[in-house]
Structure formats: structure tokens, C-alpha cells
Amino acid sequence: MSGYSSDRDRGRDRGFGAPRFGGSRAGPLSGKKFGNPGEKLVKKKWNLDELPKFEKNFYQEHPDLARRTAQEVETYRRSKEITVRGHNCPKPVLNFYEANFPANVMDVIARQNFTEPTAIQAQGWPVALSGLDMVGVAQTGSGKTLSYLLPAIVHINHQPFLERGDGPICLVLAPTRELAQQVQQVAAEYCRACRLKSTCIYGGAPKGPQIRDLERGVEICIATPGRLIDFLECGKTNLRRTTYLVLDEADRMLDMGFEPQIRKIVDQIRPDRQTLMWSATWPKEVRQLAEDFLKDYIHINIGALELSANHNILQIVDVCHDVEKDEKLIRLMEEIMSEKENKTIVFVETKRRCDELTRKMRRDGWPAMGIHGDKSQQERDWVLNEFKHGKAPILIATDVASRGLGALEHYVNCLDLVNKRLPYGLAQIGVCFHPVSDTKQTPDGVKRIGEKTEASLVWFTSARTASQWLDFWLRHRLLWWRKFAMSPSNFSSSDCQDEEGRKGNKLYYNFPWGKEPIETLWNLGDHELLHMYPGNGSQLYGRDGRKSVVPSVLSINGDLDRGMLAYLYDSFQLTENSFTRKKNLHRKVLKLHPCLAPIKVALDVGRGPTVELRQVCQGLFNELLESGISVWPGYLETVQSSLEQLYSKYDEMSILFTVLITEATLENGLIHLRSRDTTMKEMMHISKVKDFLTKYISSAKNV
């Protein structure tokens, strides 16, 4: 027997009409929405005597390998820095033909021009083909993917055909959608050659095509834990036939908090399976996982026993202050990109920093593109493809795999709105201020401007859970406001109801002149979306368990007028100053109110406002409002700030332009104009400001 080939046709048609997948069907989503993923999965009670038997040892040692002495094997392992622990570990293969792979697999290897197996492949293939559990610890880029995929193909070829309703035979768990897609790309060519089917299951992409692949039957499933848990709970697939399990980048999955999901998934797989775990590091958490999931396993380590990173990478640490980073980065980029074929990845800590640095570098002429978790899967794929082919050789990225998944994000995944253009999840809508009939002044002298906020935060939910979400938002908004206030007890809430019978909650603040509302939380029901999109009801439906429903809308509306907001800002500013003196921290207090985001222009006077300057500001303020440009009247605030503090504050408010009126404006009509995106500062005559801002905001659409 020259290899492990099989004459069976695994590409035959599978009929339709049989019962759908069994297993742990979850049914409709329950009213409880804040549990852990996988809580509906019931741990299987396996009886090995009742399970069908399967074969997992297919290894036949090649004659050339059998003739190799123990000393030759040890010399090879030392030369490749291979360390092996465990009993009865097979000898490593030095050439591809010694692994006895099927002819169609060898044809693909030949087409890819591989010369010899990598160290992890040389030692990993014989272990995996022998049906043994194993742990492979090797640096990234060492050929781990083929180390488990090719033995998986041999394993699958010796199992009974898939029947209708069966899940995959081989399951590969990966921490991120990007890694899952890479594994799928590697697997695709070998699967085509061997007439096998594979699919890639990950979040951030439509569920429909993934479900169809599973229903048609696939031998290999590459999945991220979150999306797989979702499908298992809803009964879209099962793991009854899975006998070959791979945990790829196990250390990364644990770092990202996937351990509970991994354990839930493994509980659905028969215990006599073959399990292969791959990792770039070997911390105690990974060791514990191996002890729990693997039996009598072989441990293969490539490189140093305390492997913690890729030693082929030269790491240079340059310690500097934050203010020096951008300048040093530019100098470094000039050095790196002086060679045409070079590519660079710049990692940053936050999504906001990723966007800011990408804008800055592109303004300076660098071919940079950004990628982070808030971007759509389609955009992320496109950016990675542009980087891969050198069209955008500079990639600025966060760790897009970092989860931070709270109850809100988990619920969006469950809702699965069909119309992807609908801004589901948490969205900001509306303009910031609209006129009201009166302008008041409180007994304490705080001027109440005749405009109020109408911007909203919106959350889409199921009608069954809307009341729970309303309670959730109420608790969190109260915590949020109280966190920064001088007198947290001044915040309170009460139930309310509008004329149409819709229920909500009001948040109040006890001002010196009396209690006034600052925010209102409403459950607007499903009528809100139907009213906003008349005639398009069919596009608004989303899945709620097994039902199609129009989502209910929850909204948080800011009821603050400008005078009240200025009063609160003064209070928060005092709190901040006291706090920073104690703990040397700097809080961005105006980040507190979400309704500020749609403002496009800030109008201010800097230090020493006078009556004349305020009058000029008020005139320009009215002109800009008439042109449809939302403006923040900074000239009415009572807190004195330096220019740097002023610009920093307005950047935090996401305001595009700051217009500064000074004494020079009274003399020659010149104002200072600063752009947030370009940090450009220039002088402009006050008569040209409105036209400039109108054209810019109209053309940019300020998205």
C-alpha cells in the first residue's frame, strides 16, 4: 500500500428533505439576555460502548525511516531544535514521501514547490497519523497548519461517509476570523484534490451561506468559538461525528477569554476523539488545558523550551515620551520604506488611535490603511488583501481579535438583522440642538439658552426583551452620570409614559433652582422603524429565535439645554481639578454627554471674553445655524481655558472645526480657524467663514 488514498467518491450528491440537524437545538431565544455564550448547551453524557467505533491509527513507517538509527534521529532533532516528551513517539520524517500521504496530496505539495518538511511537520505528521493526541509548541510561521490538515485528510478518508444531518469529522478551532480564513485558504486546495468539503465559520459575516454549507455536509469545519457556539445552540450543526479536533493558537484563545466556550464545545465531542493542540507559547494555562483535554499526549517543542516569541524577529525597544512617538514613527517609516518592497505593520492600543494615526499618515502622503474590530468584515478583508499584495504597504492595526464582548454585542449577534444597511446595535442619530420657545435665566444667574438637544442614542432589541434592556440602560446611565458628579445623590430617575402609551424612564438632576430632566429613555416599539421606513417593512425584519420580527427601538434622548449643560460642565470641571490633584489623572469631562457628537463647529473666544466679543460670536453663531451647521457656543462657558486645553476639549467632542474670535477680529475682522483632522490653523476673514464651512461640510458629508 503506497499511501492512504481512498477510492470512495466523497463528492456525491446528498439528498434533501430529511430531518434537520439534531443535537442541542436551543429553540427561541429566552427572555434572559445577559448569560454566557453556550449556556444553553447541555454537556453530553457519553457511553463509549454505544458509540460506533472508529479508526485513528493509519501510520505505516516508511522503509527508509525504519532503517534510520536512533543516533541519526537524535542528531536530526538537535539540528532542528526539536524536543519531544511522551512515550512511544515515532521518528521524524525527513522527506515528504516518507509520510506516505495519498498521491493527490503529494501532487498539491509538488505544485507548491515545497522542498522538505519544516521541523514541526517532520515530527508532527508521524504523531498525528498514529492517532495520538499531541501538543505542538512552535513559533508562528513554522508550518503548523499543514501539520494538522494533511493528517486530518487521511483521518477523514478512513471514516464512514457523512450522512444527512451529520456534522463535520474534523473541527479546527481558531481564535480570530482572520486566522480561520487563512486556514481555510490552505485547506481549500487540498480538499479539492481529495474531493472533500470544508467551510469557514466566523462572526462578522452573514450566517446564511455558512448555515447552507453545514446543511450540505462538510468534512472539515474551521470555526471561531463564538459563531460555532451560536450554531450549536440553534441546532444548525452538531459534533456527533467529530473525531479529529484541532485547537489552533490555543494560547491566543485563552488570552482572549475563550476558555469557557472551548470547554462548552469540547463537551459536545466524543471523549475518545483525537485531539491536537497548537500554541506559540507554553504557559501554565495552556498546560492545564492540555491536561484536561488530551490523553497520554506527545509534547513537541520547536526551539527553546521556554518559547515565548518568534526568535527570528529582531525586537528593538525605543523608550520615549508620548509627545515624541509620532515624530519617531515618521523617521522610522522613512528608513523602512526607503526600500520599495518593504511592508510595515504598526500596532496601536485603541481603535480611535488607529483611525487618528491612519488619517495623519495619509495626510502626510504615506500609503497607510487601518484595520480594527469596528470595521466590517468586507472592509477588513479588502484592507488585508491590499496589504498582502503591496498596494497599501503600511497597515495600522489594533489587535482585531481582542474581544471585550459584553452583553450588548452578544445580543446584536443573536438578533442578526437581515438588512445590513440598517444601523443596528448602538447608533447616534439626529442633530444636536433645535430651538425652543423661551429663553430663561435661573435664580442663580445661569442663562438658559432657547435651544435643546435632540440627538439620541438608539438600541435595537427584541420586543420580548425590550423592558429588560430599558432597565439595563437605566442602571448604566445612572452609574455613568454619578461616576463624575460632585453630588452623585443629585441624580435620580422615575417612570414615565407618553400620550401614545409608550413607556420610559426619565433621569433627573437636582439643580440649585430645582429638579430638571437631563435624559429620557424610551421604548418606542416596532412602530418607530415602520414609520421611518414606510413601504420597506420586509427589509426591516430580523431573527428573534425562530421568528422574524421588526426590532423594537430603545432610545436615549438628551433633554439638556445649553445653559444646564454649561452648569453641569462647570461642576464636572471642579470635580476633575480636585481629582487630578490627588491622583495625577486627566479626565476628559465633556466626553460625558453623547449628544455632543453631531456638532461640527465650536465657536469660542479663548481667554478674557468681553461683551463686544460675545456679540460678534452670537452674530456668527446665528448665521451658521441658519446655514444648517450645528455649532457649540463655547463663548458662553464660564470656565477659563488655555488654547491647548480648548482644542483638546473640542477634539474630545469630535468637533471638526474651532473658530476663535479675538480682539483682532474687532480691529480687522480676522478670526483663527483650526481643523481637527489636519490640526491646520489659519487666519480667515469672518465674512468668509460661513461659505468655507458650508462648502466643506457639504462636500465631506461629515460621515
XYZ file of C-alpha atoms in Angstrom:
703
model
C 0.000 0.000 0.000
C 1.710 3.157 -1.208
C -0.370 5.602 0.812
C -3.666 6.297 2.479
C -5.725 7.046 -0.626
C -9.366 6.072 -0.846
C -11.364 5.227 -3.985
C -14.608 6.436 -2.418
C -16.270 9.422 -4.030
C -16.819 11.996 -1.323
C -18.307 14.439 -3.771
C -21.573 12.580 -4.340
C -24.868 14.405 -4.003
C -26.600 14.486 -0.672
C -30.382 14.432 -0.754
C -32.683 16.920 0.864
C -35.846 16.600 2.844
C -34.552 14.564 5.776
C -34.815 15.845 9.330
C -32.624 18.816 10.110
C -29.657 18.643 12.431
C -30.412 17.306 15.864
C -28.289 17.834 18.923
C -28.697 20.775 21.191
C -31.376 22.828 19.489
C -31.930 25.892 21.577
C -35.306 26.945 20.235
C -36.438 30.511 20.619
C -34.283 32.929 22.481
C -35.386 33.152 26.074
C -36.090 36.349 27.913
C -32.746 36.154 29.676
C -30.236 38.014 27.547
C -27.230 38.535 29.782
C -25.978 34.969 30.223
C -22.768 33.422 28.983
C -22.450 32.122 25.411
C -23.129 28.399 25.322
C -25.247 28.328 28.465
C -27.996 26.501 26.557
C -25.648 23.676 25.530
C -26.104 20.588 27.684
C -22.996 18.569 28.468
C -23.187 15.207 26.708
C -23.143 12.019 28.754
C -21.153 9.728 26.523
C -21.338 5.932 26.681
C -18.369 4.649 24.692
C -19.898 1.169 24.452
C -22.837 2.573 22.489
C -20.792 4.814 20.183
C -19.751 3.482 16.761
C -16.080 2.513 16.680
C -13.649 4.434 14.503
C -10.025 4.005 13.458
C -7.438 6.715 14.038
C -4.060 4.983 13.656
C -3.094 4.890 9.977
C 0.651 5.289 10.268
C 2.938 2.957 8.383
C 6.605 3.686 8.839
C 8.433 4.100 5.539
C 11.321 1.627 4.967
C 13.845 4.486 4.690
C 12.655 5.787 8.038
C 12.754 2.339 9.637
C 16.430 1.985 8.690
C 17.329 5.279 10.359
C 19.207 4.723 13.633
C 18.356 6.302 16.975
C 21.568 8.333 16.799
C 20.624 9.727 13.376
C 17.184 10.634 14.677
C 18.669 12.391 17.705
C 21.141 14.287 15.516
C 18.306 15.488 13.280
C 16.192 16.582 16.248
C 19.103 18.533 17.735
C 19.809 20.241 14.422
C 16.165 21.352 14.169
C 15.833 22.124 17.919
C 13.075 19.522 18.300
C 12.310 18.447 21.861
C 9.939 15.529 22.399
C 8.203 14.399 25.580
C 5.951 11.377 25.920
C 6.035 7.635 25.343
C 6.492 5.835 22.004
C 6.950 8.935 19.883
C 7.526 7.997 16.206
C 10.661 9.047 14.374
C 10.518 12.308 12.392
C 10.176 12.154 8.604
C 12.947 13.894 6.682
C 11.207 13.913 3.281
C 7.616 14.262 2.122
C 7.438 10.791 0.590
C 8.303 9.215 3.963
C 4.927 10.359 5.354
C 3.066 8.153 2.817
C 0.411 10.740 2.050
C -2.107 9.957 -0.739
C -0.999 10.695 -4.295
C -3.399 13.625 -4.738
C -1.968 15.263 -1.596
C 1.575 14.744 -2.880
C 0.588 16.355 -6.206
C -0.511 19.533 -4.413
C 2.706 19.570 -2.352
C 4.722 19.281 -5.568
C 2.792 22.153 -7.185
C 3.547 24.367 -4.188
C 7.298 23.753 -4.605
C 7.970 22.720 -1.020
C 11.441 21.200 -0.724
C 11.318 19.476 2.663
C 9.087 19.360 5.738
C 9.542 22.009 8.394
C 10.628 20.862 11.849
C 7.111 20.775 13.276
C 5.799 18.938 10.199
C 8.634 16.405 10.277
C 7.870 15.366 13.850
C 4.157 16.224 13.945
C 2.973 14.196 10.944
C 4.030 10.757 12.268
C 2.457 11.531 15.659
C -0.837 12.748 14.164
C -1.036 9.868 11.678
C -0.539 7.416 14.552
C -3.778 8.628 16.120
C -2.026 10.034 19.187
C -3.016 13.198 20.993
C -0.314 15.824 20.739
C 0.714 19.334 21.730
C 2.825 21.277 19.249
C 4.629 24.371 20.515
C 6.286 26.286 17.698
C 6.708 29.851 16.581
C 4.270 31.486 14.194
C 5.042 30.772 10.534
C 6.583 27.349 11.150
C 4.123 25.358 9.028
C 1.718 24.324 11.792
C -1.357 24.477 9.535
C -0.237 21.666 7.226
C 0.986 19.771 10.287
C -2.617 19.066 11.254
C -4.506 19.470 7.947
C -2.794 16.696 5.984
C -3.219 14.064 8.745
C -6.839 15.259 9.024
C -7.404 14.400 5.355
C -6.000 10.900 5.908
C -8.182 10.516 9.008
C -11.327 11.593 7.119
C -10.659 9.247 4.193
C -10.800 6.280 6.568
C -14.116 7.234 8.208
C -17.624 6.308 7.014
C -19.302 8.739 4.642
C -21.248 11.631 6.104
C -24.975 11.026 6.334
C -27.658 13.661 6.132
C -27.711 15.600 9.416
C -24.116 14.772 10.334
C -21.726 17.457 11.477
C -18.045 17.693 10.484
C -15.482 14.941 11.055
C -12.621 17.385 11.589
C -13.120 20.544 13.659
C -10.459 23.266 13.750
C -10.981 25.986 16.379
C -9.165 29.274 15.746
C -9.180 32.465 17.843
C -9.898 35.012 15.105
C -11.772 35.215 11.839
C -8.547 36.215 10.059
C -6.738 33.062 11.197
C -9.778 30.921 10.391
C -9.828 32.332 6.853
C -6.098 31.675 6.431
C -6.561 28.045 7.476
C -9.491 27.731 5.069
C -7.364 29.085 2.210
C -4.673 26.491 2.929
C -7.242 23.703 3.246
C -9.186 24.588 0.084
C -6.653 23.320 -2.480
C -6.005 20.041 -0.659
C -9.734 19.461 -0.135
C -10.446 19.991 -3.834
C -7.760 17.494 -4.745
C -9.163 14.920 -2.287
C -12.841 15.578 -3.087
C -13.589 16.786 0.418
C -15.614 19.783 1.503
C -14.595 22.395 4.032
C -16.161 25.565 5.353
C -15.156 28.516 7.492
C -17.471 29.623 10.323
C -16.825 33.007 11.915
C -18.644 36.070 13.211
C -18.950 39.357 11.370
C -20.218 37.677 8.186
C -23.735 36.627 7.073
C -24.898 33.409 8.692
C -26.930 32.185 5.719
C -24.089 30.904 3.481
C -22.340 29.326 6.478
C -25.525 27.508 7.517
C -26.063 26.263 3.945
C -22.534 24.825 3.867
C -23.166 22.960 7.114
C -26.540 21.634 5.931
C -24.989 20.274 2.727
C -22.370 18.464 4.773
C -18.689 19.284 5.246
C -15.891 17.034 6.394
C -13.726 19.898 7.705
C -15.088 22.857 9.657
C -12.775 25.733 10.603
C -14.523 27.910 13.177
C -14.166 30.633 15.746
C -15.695 29.628 19.104
C -18.342 32.369 19.240
C -20.060 31.648 15.913
C -19.800 27.871 16.401
C -21.445 28.135 19.834
C -24.218 30.170 18.211
C -24.863 27.474 15.571
C -24.708 24.655 18.120
C -27.232 26.398 20.368
C -29.616 26.967 17.454
C -29.245 23.384 16.201
C -27.676 24.392 12.875
C -24.976 21.744 13.266
C -23.718 19.160 15.743
C -20.426 17.499 16.638
C -21.591 13.878 16.927
C -19.325 12.777 14.063
C -16.299 14.840 15.101
C -13.365 12.531 15.827
C -10.458 14.845 14.938
C -10.223 18.066 16.970
C -7.633 20.818 16.474
C -7.112 23.775 18.816
C -5.025 26.240 16.808
C -3.236 29.027 18.698
C -4.593 27.755 21.994
C -2.636 30.336 23.982
C -4.254 33.139 21.994
C -7.730 31.741 22.568
C -7.110 31.637 26.307
C -5.708 35.181 26.301
C -8.900 36.329 24.597
C -11.111 34.698 27.217
C -12.411 31.832 25.075
C -11.758 29.080 27.630
C -15.424 28.730 28.746
C -16.561 28.490 25.114
C -13.846 25.951 24.274
C -14.913 23.770 27.187
C -18.564 24.008 26.104
C -17.628 22.930 22.582
C -15.361 20.071 23.679
C -18.178 18.743 25.891
C -20.156 18.172 22.660
C -17.420 15.920 21.165
C -16.956 12.235 21.982
C -14.155 11.714 24.538
C -12.244 9.096 22.508
C -11.544 11.638 19.771
C -8.046 12.530 18.594
C -7.042 15.998 19.823
C -4.190 18.172 18.568
C -3.324 21.408 20.336
C -1.066 24.030 18.783
C 0.429 27.006 20.513
C 3.215 29.553 20.147
C 3.831 29.624 23.912
C 3.509 27.130 26.766
C 2.187 28.954 29.842
C 0.564 27.121 32.731
C -2.949 27.922 31.448
C -2.242 26.089 28.191
C -0.644 23.213 30.119
C -3.791 22.891 32.228
C -5.979 22.860 29.121
C -3.818 20.100 27.630
C -4.130 18.025 30.807
C -7.917 18.387 30.715
C -8.492 17.649 27.021
C -5.667 15.324 25.921
C -4.825 11.743 26.921
C -1.277 10.331 27.009
C -0.218 13.054 24.636
C 3.089 13.642 22.889
C 4.562 17.086 23.515
C 6.636 18.519 20.653
C 8.569 21.737 21.168
C 10.427 23.533 18.394
C 13.112 25.921 19.611
C 13.749 26.953 23.209
C 11.789 25.059 25.847
C 10.596 28.358 27.306
C 9.405 29.538 23.922
C 7.600 32.842 24.219
C 8.011 34.564 20.869
C 9.383 34.143 17.373
C 13.152 34.280 17.754
C 13.548 35.055 14.047
C 12.253 38.545 14.794
C 14.687 41.257 15.831
C 12.997 43.275 18.560
C 14.193 46.827 19.199
C 12.680 48.756 22.087
C 12.819 52.546 21.902
C 11.563 54.135 25.115
C 10.212 57.644 24.563
C 7.584 60.100 25.760
C 4.129 60.141 24.144
C 4.790 63.504 22.504
C 7.818 62.039 20.708
C 6.082 58.977 19.291
C 4.677 60.415 16.070
C 7.928 62.119 15.099
C 9.971 58.988 15.803
C 7.475 56.866 13.893
C 7.786 59.067 10.804
C 11.596 58.893 10.941
C 11.417 55.131 11.300
C 8.966 54.836 8.397
C 11.270 56.881 6.174
C 14.060 54.433 6.936
C 11.963 51.294 6.478
C 10.076 52.390 3.362
C 13.227 53.545 1.576
C 13.291 50.003 0.184
C 10.417 49.626 -2.247
C 9.293 46.088 -1.374
C 9.126 46.598 2.392
C 5.852 46.260 4.278
C 5.140 47.581 7.762
C 2.510 46.866 10.414
C 2.046 49.474 13.131
C 0.146 48.219 16.184
C -1.750 50.705 18.329
C -3.719 50.263 21.521
C -7.141 51.676 20.653
C -9.476 51.886 17.665
C -9.560 55.654 17.953
C -5.759 55.881 17.863
C -5.800 53.580 14.823
C -8.128 55.934 12.930
C -6.229 59.050 14.020
C -2.817 57.682 13.025
C -4.148 56.393 9.697
C -5.579 59.842 8.856
C -2.362 61.580 9.889
C -0.107 59.301 7.848
C -2.307 59.517 4.755
C -2.341 63.318 5.024
C 1.462 63.181 5.092
C 1.480 61.104 1.911
C 2.096 57.636 3.350
C 0.147 54.730 1.727
C -1.362 53.613 5.033
C -4.597 51.776 5.770
C -6.208 50.989 9.125
C -7.927 47.908 10.457
C -9.726 47.305 13.740
C -12.705 45.484 15.182
C -15.293 48.172 14.364
C -14.729 47.838 10.619
C -16.943 45.479 8.641
C -15.630 42.066 7.665
C -15.761 43.045 3.988
C -13.638 46.141 4.625
C -11.161 44.194 6.759
C -10.752 41.549 4.057
C -10.170 44.259 1.461
C -7.585 46.073 3.606
C -5.689 42.845 4.317
C -5.722 41.968 0.618
C -4.368 45.417 -0.311
C -1.603 44.996 2.269
C -0.839 41.448 1.172
C -0.347 42.494 -2.458
C 1.668 45.596 -1.587
C -0.867 48.165 -2.785
C -1.009 49.611 0.738
C 2.329 48.581 2.286
C 1.632 50.227 5.662
C -1.011 48.636 7.882
C -2.079 50.327 11.121
C -3.942 47.912 13.345
C -5.273 47.159 16.759
C -5.415 43.591 17.962
C -8.589 42.961 15.980
C -9.078 39.725 17.839
C -9.476 41.346 21.234
C -12.957 40.529 22.365
C -14.336 42.835 25.032
C -17.695 41.294 24.209
C -20.322 42.446 26.681
C -23.985 41.609 26.738
C -24.775 44.267 24.140
C -22.508 42.920 21.419
C -23.630 39.374 22.145
C -27.239 40.388 21.723
C -26.600 42.034 18.352
C -25.215 38.731 17.098
C -28.354 36.939 18.269
C -30.672 39.469 16.650
C -28.951 39.039 13.265
C -30.783 41.741 11.315
C -31.136 40.810 7.674
C -30.860 44.342 6.300
C -27.175 45.030 6.935
C -27.579 48.676 5.906
C -29.793 49.262 8.913
C -27.722 50.880 11.691
C -28.379 48.152 14.243
C -26.680 47.992 17.611
C -25.746 51.268 19.214
C -26.159 54.248 16.887
C -26.098 58.031 17.102
C -28.716 59.908 15.113
C -30.133 63.401 14.868
C -28.767 66.924 15.070
C -27.607 68.419 18.276
C -29.842 71.407 19.018
C -33.228 72.718 17.961
C -34.975 75.947 19.020
C -37.491 76.080 21.842
C -39.917 78.866 22.571
C -38.335 80.545 25.554
C -35.006 81.626 26.962
C -34.780 81.630 30.745
C -32.421 82.685 33.462
C -32.335 80.753 36.734
C -32.324 82.446 40.141
C -28.625 81.549 40.339
C -27.884 83.559 37.202
C -27.348 80.630 34.818
C -28.600 81.644 31.386
C -30.959 79.095 29.850
C -30.417 79.183 26.108
C -33.507 78.732 23.966
C -32.300 75.500 22.364
C -32.351 71.879 23.464
C -30.658 68.668 22.388
C -32.434 66.230 20.151
C -29.581 63.827 19.408
C -30.195 60.265 20.522
C -28.512 57.007 21.280
C -30.536 54.180 19.740
C -30.575 50.479 20.543
C -32.454 47.814 18.562
C -33.841 44.895 20.520
C -36.497 42.224 20.523
C -39.979 43.102 21.731
C -39.734 40.279 24.281
C -36.619 41.715 25.908
C -37.162 45.457 25.436
C -38.195 46.033 29.050
C -35.095 44.217 30.288
C -32.874 46.345 28.081
C -34.611 49.504 29.279
C -33.817 48.522 32.876
C -30.245 47.722 31.858
C -29.742 51.121 30.211
C -31.330 52.959 33.120
C -28.953 51.355 35.617
C -25.916 52.033 33.477
C -26.801 55.617 32.605
C -27.278 56.431 36.299
C -23.940 54.806 37.135
C -22.348 56.703 34.264
C -23.557 60.140 35.366
C -22.911 59.533 39.067
C -19.345 58.469 38.389
C -18.274 62.055 37.640
C -20.648 64.264 39.598
C -19.759 66.274 42.684
C -23.031 65.151 44.282
C -23.970 61.693 42.911
C -27.114 61.679 45.032
C -28.448 64.613 42.972
C -29.217 62.170 40.130
C -32.499 60.268 40.271
C -34.968 58.536 37.942
C -38.685 57.873 37.584
C -41.036 56.003 35.239
C -42.893 57.955 32.573
C -45.390 57.394 29.772
C -46.220 59.433 26.681
C -49.618 60.152 25.113
C -49.392 57.038 22.946
C -48.849 54.832 25.968
C -45.167 54.130 25.308
C -43.197 53.585 28.490
C -39.876 55.045 29.508
C -37.692 56.417 32.270
C -36.534 59.955 32.999
C -33.193 60.824 34.568
C -33.199 63.970 36.702
C -30.583 66.211 38.261
C -31.366 68.291 41.348
C -30.086 71.746 40.327
C -29.922 74.593 42.878
C -33.079 76.025 41.293
C -34.940 72.697 41.264
C -35.085 69.203 39.736
C -34.964 69.025 35.920
C -34.741 66.118 33.441
C -31.417 65.524 31.697
C -32.152 62.349 29.719
C -35.174 60.295 28.759
C -35.069 56.588 27.901
C -37.961 55.380 25.731
C -39.185 52.026 24.497
C -40.551 53.092 21.105
C -41.595 49.597 19.993
C -41.530 48.356 16.406
C -43.761 51.169 15.086
C -40.785 53.540 15.071
C -38.874 51.687 12.337
C -42.007 51.063 10.292
C -42.764 54.784 10.465
C -39.189 55.730 9.474
C -39.130 53.301 6.527
C -42.686 53.211 5.119
C -43.148 50.590 2.431
C -39.881 48.815 3.297
C -41.152 46.639 6.125
C -39.867 43.432 4.544
C -36.294 44.749 4.701
C -36.509 45.515 8.402
C -37.167 42.004 9.660
C -34.571 40.277 11.829
C -34.350 36.908 13.518
C -35.537 36.537 17.089
C -35.081 32.852 17.803
C -37.198 31.149 15.145
C -39.381 34.174 14.459
C -38.917 37.057 12.044
C -39.714 40.332 13.757
C -39.320 44.051 13.226
C -36.926 45.147 16.005
C -38.136 47.387 18.778
C -36.319 50.690 19.216
C -34.963 51.897 22.537
C -33.748 55.482 22.540
C -31.846 57.691 24.947
C -32.659 61.345 24.280
C -30.719 64.197 25.816
C -33.069 66.791 27.311
C -30.319 69.224 28.312
C -30.359 72.769 27.045
C -27.096 74.629 26.746
C -27.329 76.537 29.988
C -27.897 73.366 32.005
C -25.062 71.639 30.162
C -22.718 74.536 30.900
C -23.697 74.352 34.574
C -23.013 70.622 34.716
C -19.741 71.090 32.860
C -18.621 73.624 35.479
C -19.442 71.117 38.210
C -17.593 68.325 36.451
C -14.635 70.600 35.787
C -14.338 71.349 39.519
C -14.568 67.650 40.264
C -11.870 66.923 37.718
C -9.483 69.509 39.131
C -9.861 68.120 42.642
C -9.400 64.588 41.367
C -6.303 65.314 39.300
C -4.576 66.977 42.214
C -4.959 63.796 44.218
C -4.173 61.127 41.662
C -2.453 62.953 38.825
C -5.020 61.787 36.277
C -6.612 63.778 33.460
C -10.256 63.123 32.663
C -11.939 64.374 29.525
C -15.103 65.583 31.169
C -17.035 66.670 28.080
C -16.828 63.123 26.821
C -19.666 62.510 29.248
C -22.575 63.597 27.135
C -23.189 61.519 23.989
C -25.465 64.150 22.463
C -22.484 66.358 21.663
C -21.155 64.165 18.869
C -23.062 65.644 15.891
C -21.714 69.193 16.453
C -19.492 70.353 13.573
C -18.142 73.748 14.687
C -17.118 75.221 18.036
C -17.279 78.995 18.451
C -15.085 80.373 21.228
C -13.232 83.467 22.417
C -10.401 81.901 24.410
C -9.271 83.983 27.373
C -10.875 87.219 28.527
C -14.289 87.340 26.790
C -15.847 90.791 26.534
C -19.340 91.981 25.699
C -18.193 93.029 22.197
C -16.601 89.626 21.503
C -19.694 87.792 22.690
C -21.870 89.922 20.392
C -19.673 89.068 17.394
C -19.822 85.396 18.339
C -23.604 85.488 18.685
C -23.988 87.025 15.225
C -21.759 84.375 13.601
C -23.498 81.698 15.636
C -26.900 82.688 14.209
C -25.529 82.772 10.640
C -24.084 79.277 10.901
C -27.270 77.869 12.415
C -29.321 79.344 9.568
C -26.994 77.528 7.147
C -27.751 74.216 8.833
C -24.389 73.924 10.600
C -24.601 72.761 14.216
C -22.468 74.936 16.496
C -21.239 74.668 20.067
C -21.368 78.130 21.774
C -18.150 77.862 23.746
C -18.137 81.631 24.211
C -20.956 81.252 26.758
C -18.997 78.931 29.050
C -17.628 80.301 32.296
C -14.543 78.069 32.652
C -11.286 79.744 31.599
C -9.064 77.556 29.400
C -5.777 77.825 27.566
C -5.842 77.359 23.788
C -4.344 73.876 24.062
C -6.985 72.868 26.607
C -9.632 74.374 24.372
C -8.507 72.460 21.283
C -8.118 69.244 23.264
C -11.631 69.600 24.674
C -13.196 70.128 21.246
C -11.239 67.197 19.798
C -12.764 65.031 22.515
C -16.188 66.291 21.453
C -15.388 65.184 17.860
C -15.913 68.755 16.625
C -14.431 69.267 13.174
C -13.587 72.996 13.327
C -12.831 75.506 16.057
C -13.435 79.179 15.252
C -11.658 81.564 17.633
C -12.837 85.174 17.888
C -10.201 87.541 19.346
C -9.587 91.259 19.824
C -8.025 91.240 16.349
C -11.446 90.324 14.962
C -12.822 93.627 16.240
C -9.969 95.528 14.545
C -9.609 93.819 11.146
C -12.266 91.067 11.010
C -9.738 88.192 11.111
C -10.544 85.000 13.015
C -8.492 81.887 13.845
C -9.740 78.663 12.235
C -8.469 75.240 13.334
C -9.289 71.873 11.756
C -9.427 68.806 13.982
C -8.426 66.366 11.212
C -5.450 68.306 9.872
C -4.664 70.380 13.005
C -4.404 73.225 10.470
C -4.521 76.727 11.993
C -5.038 79.706 9.722
C -6.357 83.241 9.670
C -9.544 83.962 7.732
C -11.837 86.938 7.391
C -15.049 86.468 9.320
C -17.141 87.138 6.205
C -15.706 84.012 4.523
C -16.137 81.599 7.415
C -19.746 80.632 6.697
C -19.101 79.894 2.993
C -15.954 77.910 3.782
C -17.624 75.751 6.428
C -20.772 75.257 4.354
C -18.791 74.014 1.333
C -16.523 71.783 3.391
C -19.270 70.156 5.441
C -21.497 69.730 2.393
C -18.773 68.062 0.296
C -17.413 65.874 3.079
C -20.919 64.956 4.276
C -19.320 64.661 7.685
C -19.777 60.969 7.995
